[in-house]
XYZ file of N, CA and C in Angstrom:
318
model
N 12.334 2.719 7.749
C 11.391 3.722 8.240
C 10.390 4.251 7.225
N 9.162 4.303 7.459
C 8.131 4.946 6.682
C 8.156 6.494 6.857
N 7.949 7.270 5.850
C 7.702 8.596 5.858
C 6.398 8.828 4.911
N 5.516 9.726 5.114
C 4.403 10.046 4.428
C 4.338 11.378 4.166
N 4.059 11.840 2.826
C 3.773 13.341 2.386
C 2.705 13.259 1.542
N 1.503 13.727 2.049
C 0.256 13.383 1.121
C 0.045 12.057 0.803
N -0.009 11.679 -0.399
C -0.381 10.175 -0.751
C 1.169 9.607 -1.005
N 2.172 10.311 -0.971
C 3.391 9.870 -1.371
C 4.083 8.973 -0.229
N 4.430 7.747 -0.366
C 5.064 6.955 0.717
C 6.526 7.022 0.486
N 7.385 7.210 1.334
C 8.843 6.975 1.267
C 9.149 6.001 2.320
N 10.114 5.003 1.964
C 10.588 4.017 2.619
C 12.172 3.867 2.426
N 12.872 3.524 3.488
C 14.222 3.335 3.259
C 14.556 1.759 2.865
N 15.376 1.798 1.813
C 15.610 0.353 1.211
C 16.099 -0.614 2.286
N 15.288 -1.781 2.099
C 15.450 -2.812 2.870
C 14.706 -2.992 4.207
N 13.971 -1.782 4.539
C 13.286 -1.760 5.697
C 12.131 -2.848 5.635
N 11.785 -3.408 6.684
C 10.460 -4.252 6.784
C 10.216 -4.409 8.123
N 8.928 -4.978 8.406
C 8.465 -5.172 9.710
C 8.042 -4.068 10.522
N 7.990 -2.810 9.882
C 7.586 -1.742 10.585
C 6.153 -1.393 9.993
N 5.092 -1.146 10.801
C 3.774 -0.900 10.400
C 3.525 0.588 10.117
N 2.846 0.638 8.999
C 2.349 1.988 8.721
C 0.894 2.078 8.725
N 0.187 2.738 9.640
C -1.262 2.725 9.623
C -1.763 3.508 8.599
N -2.629 3.014 7.792
C -3.407 3.674 6.549
C -4.743 3.671 6.978
N -5.193 4.862 7.210
C -6.685 5.253 7.360
C -7.330 5.892 6.192
N -8.458 5.114 5.923
C -9.233 5.442 4.886
C -10.355 6.626 5.175
N -10.334 7.533 4.528
C -11.380 8.604 4.923
C -12.375 8.833 3.720
N -13.335 9.467 4.050
C -14.464 9.641 2.927
C -15.537 8.651 2.907
N -15.484 7.628 3.444
C -16.432 6.531 3.613
C -16.197 5.679 4.995
N -17.016 5.012 5.403
C -17.079 3.973 6.605
C -17.012 2.643 6.019
N -15.818 2.025 6.210
C -15.654 0.661 6.040
C -16.463 -0.180 6.903
N -17.039 -1.164 6.512
C -17.971 -2.209 7.203
C -17.422 -3.690 7.341
N -18.078 -4.492 8.013
C -17.676 -5.978 7.994
C -17.968 -6.413 6.653
N -17.084 -7.179 5.994
C -17.196 -7.719 4.592
C -16.522 -6.897 3.608
N -16.042 -5.672 4.174
C -15.308 -4.547 3.257
C -13.648 -5.094 3.354
N -13.050 -4.825 2.270
C -11.671 -5.054 2.135
C -10.953 -3.915 1.311
N -9.839 -3.764 1.391
C -8.976 -2.908 0.676
C -7.577 -3.645 -0.086
N -7.294 -3.260 -1.232
C -6.266 -3.915 -1.839
C -5.221 -2.905 -2.274
N -4.155 -3.089 -1.902
C -2.897 -2.114 -2.269
C -2.055 -2.762 -3.218
N -1.900 -2.231 -4.354
C -1.138 -2.838 -5.397
C 0.050 -1.909 -5.864
N 1.225 -2.466 -5.754
C 2.418 -1.908 -6.133
C 2.993 -2.320 -7.487
N 3.436 -1.256 -8.402
C 3.878 -1.575 -9.633
C 5.226 -0.906 -9.834
N 5.949 -1.186 -10.843
C 7.238 -0.557 -11.034
C 6.925 0.724 -11.759
N 5.848 0.572 -12.711
C 5.591 1.947 -13.376
C 4.047 2.034 -13.727
N 3.511 3.174 -14.024
C 2.125 3.261 -14.295
C 1.804 2.294 -15.375
N 0.695 1.388 -15.089
C 0.202 0.523 -16.089
C 1.382 -0.740 -16.240
N 2.144 -0.829 -15.323
C 3.289 -1.864 -15.441
C 2.724 -3.144 -14.643
N 3.618 -4.191 -14.606
C 3.195 -5.453 -14.115
C 3.286 -5.177 -12.663
N 2.381 -5.923 -11.935
C 2.233 -5.916 -10.417
C 3.498 -6.525 -9.805
N 4.219 -5.818 -8.917
C 5.233 -6.223 -8.005
C 4.666 -6.885 -6.830
N 3.745 -6.353 -6.189
C 3.222 -6.762 -4.919
C 1.865 -6.488 -4.693
N 1.049 -7.197 -4.276
C -0.423 -6.774 -3.965
C -0.679 -7.395 -2.587
N -1.107 -6.376 -1.614
C -1.331 -6.723 -0.278
C -2.966 -6.489 -0.001
N -3.574 -7.673 0.409
C -4.978 -7.556 0.650
C -5.118 -7.416 2.145
N -6.107 -6.472 2.514
C -6.492 -6.152 3.976
C -7.945 -6.470 4.028
N -8.212 -7.373 4.953
C -9.826 -7.470 5.450
C -10.081 -7.283 6.935
N -8.891 -7.133 7.693
C -9.035 -6.822 9.079
C -8.949 -5.211 9.300
N -10.089 -4.576 9.123
C -10.186 -3.237 9.076
C -10.747 -2.794 10.393
N -9.994 -1.958 11.140
C -10.548 -1.387 12.495
C -10.415 0.079 12.428
N -11.593 0.576 12.771
C -11.714 2.240 12.786
C -11.237 2.770 11.332
N -11.527 2.139 10.265
C -11.138 2.573 8.957
C -9.757 2.530 8.597
N -8.912 1.719 9.352
C -7.500 1.745 9.254
C -6.890 0.385 9.155
N -5.960 0.198 8.323
C -5.198 -1.084 8.101
C -3.604 -0.753 8.350
N -3.077 -1.789 8.685
C -1.573 -1.549 9.000
C -0.862 -2.153 7.895
N -0.075 -1.344 6.910
C 0.848 -1.810 6.016
C 2.087 -2.173 6.723
N 2.629 -3.336 6.419
C 3.780 -3.995 6.925
C 4.344 -5.005 5.946
N 5.601 -4.657 5.552
C 6.330 -5.386 4.558
C 7.090 -6.588 5.308
N 7.161 -7.778 4.723
C 8.022 -8.762 5.182
C 9.444 -8.563 4.665
N 10.561 -9.187 5.031
C 11.794 -8.935 4.459
C 11.682 -9.414 2.824
N 11.102 -10.509 2.483
C 11.124 -10.844 1.027
C 10.355 -9.708 0.359
N 9.237 -9.236 0.903
C 8.482 -8.152 0.025
C 9.419 -6.944 0.029
N 10.117 -6.542 0.950
C 10.785 -5.274 0.903
C 11.976 -5.520 -0.046
N 12.567 -6.716 -0.261
C 13.498 -7.003 -1.235
C 13.116 -6.636 -2.623
N 11.718 -6.695 -2.901
C 11.179 -6.239 -4.130
C 11.521 -4.900 -4.775
N 11.673 -4.009 -3.689
C 11.985 -2.562 -3.892
C 13.254 -2.061 -3.705
N 14.282 -2.105 -4.678
C 15.447 -1.565 -4.611
C 15.154 0.041 -4.666
N 16.211 0.684 -4.450
C 16.147 2.169 -4.588
C 15.580 2.749 -5.871
N 14.550 3.547 -5.769
C 13.921 4.026 -6.990
C 12.387 4.530 -6.653
N 11.715 4.659 -7.762
C 10.241 5.171 -7.524
C 9.206 3.967 -8.136
N 8.238 3.886 -7.485
C 7.171 3.018 -7.946
C 5.882 3.644 -7.899
N 4.734 3.046 -8.452
C 3.411 3.449 -8.302
C 2.676 2.453 -7.351
N 1.605 3.008 -6.682
C 0.714 2.229 -6.090
C -0.723 2.617 -6.169
N -1.653 1.795 -5.897
C -3.016 2.243 -5.935
C -3.716 1.507 -4.730
N -4.817 1.951 -4.217
C -5.522 1.430 -3.072
C -7.061 1.341 -3.498
N -7.537 0.231 -3.619
C -8.908 -0.052 -4.085
C -9.763 -0.726 -2.809
N -10.995 -0.369 -2.801
C -11.910 -0.684 -1.819
C -12.983 -1.705 -2.469
N -13.145 -2.780 -1.681
C -14.215 -3.931 -2.064
C -15.026 -4.078 -1.141
N -16.347 -4.295 -1.452
C -17.454 -4.804 -0.412
C -17.922 -6.215 -0.791
N -17.819 -6.972 0.035
C -18.304 -8.486 0.000
C -17.762 -8.920 -1.271
N -16.361 -8.524 -1.597
C -15.743 -9.010 -2.821
C -16.004 -8.375 -4.105
N -16.914 -7.444 -4.098
C -17.265 -6.514 -5.383
C -16.393 -5.129 -5.269
N -15.821 -4.906 -6.422
C -15.151 -3.701 -6.476
C -15.983 -2.421 -6.259
N -15.592 -1.551 -5.373
C -16.532 -0.195 -5.059
C -15.976 0.925 -5.846
N -14.513 1.175 -5.471
C -13.889 2.425 -6.065
C -12.368 2.467 -5.726
N -11.688 3.259 -6.569
C -10.234 3.531 -6.255
C -10.169 4.575 -5.163
N -9.646 4.165 -4.015
C -9.655 5.185 -2.984
C -8.372 5.959 -3.285
N -7.339 5.373 -3.761
C -6.200 6.249 -4.447
C -5.784 5.650 -5.710
N -6.288 6.031 -6.788
C -6.101 5.479 -8.169
C -4.621 5.480 -8.546
N -3.726 6.349 -8.117
C -2.368 6.203 -8.443
C -1.550 7.240 -7.592
N -0.502 6.678 -7.009
C 0.401 7.534 -6.062
C 1.808 6.904 -6.174
N 2.749 7.562 -5.510
C 4.201 7.245 -5.645
C 4.692 6.569 -4.198
N 5.508 5.609 -4.394
C 6.178 4.984 -3.396
C 7.711 5.270 -3.738
N 8.311 6.036 -3.023
C 9.886 6.296 -3.185
C 10.711 5.406 -2.261
N 11.695 4.734 -2.602
C 12.560 4.044 -1.900
C 13.894 4.577 -1.955
N 14.270 5.090 -0.734
C 15.591 5.786 -0.575
C 16.617 4.853 -0.210
N 17.832 5.321 -0.438
C 18.961 4.547 -0.053
C 19.371 4.924 1.306
N 19.733 3.854 2.162
C 19.996 4.044 3.556
C 21.290 4.823 3.839
N 21.952 5.127 2.971
C 23.344 5.771 3.122
C 24.148 5.021 4.072
């Protein structure tokens, strides 16, 4: 299950297949725009997972992990960023750095 507090994402260990709508505010995304969500084990660390979204509807994309993607995230804290691209060109960091917490399913 996903929970959101500000820009902090909280996920239960092993969860996959559940959509989390992510709405971009502050600008209007158009045809040819895309966003890239990058997860890392720590700030300035190696990328664990990159999700590219080019099907944007009403400034919203659906974050959904596959089973193998969810397995990349054992219990712990990770960082993520969200970047905006227009026609393949980097525009800005929508979220330059935020936290993903993966909690034990108890």
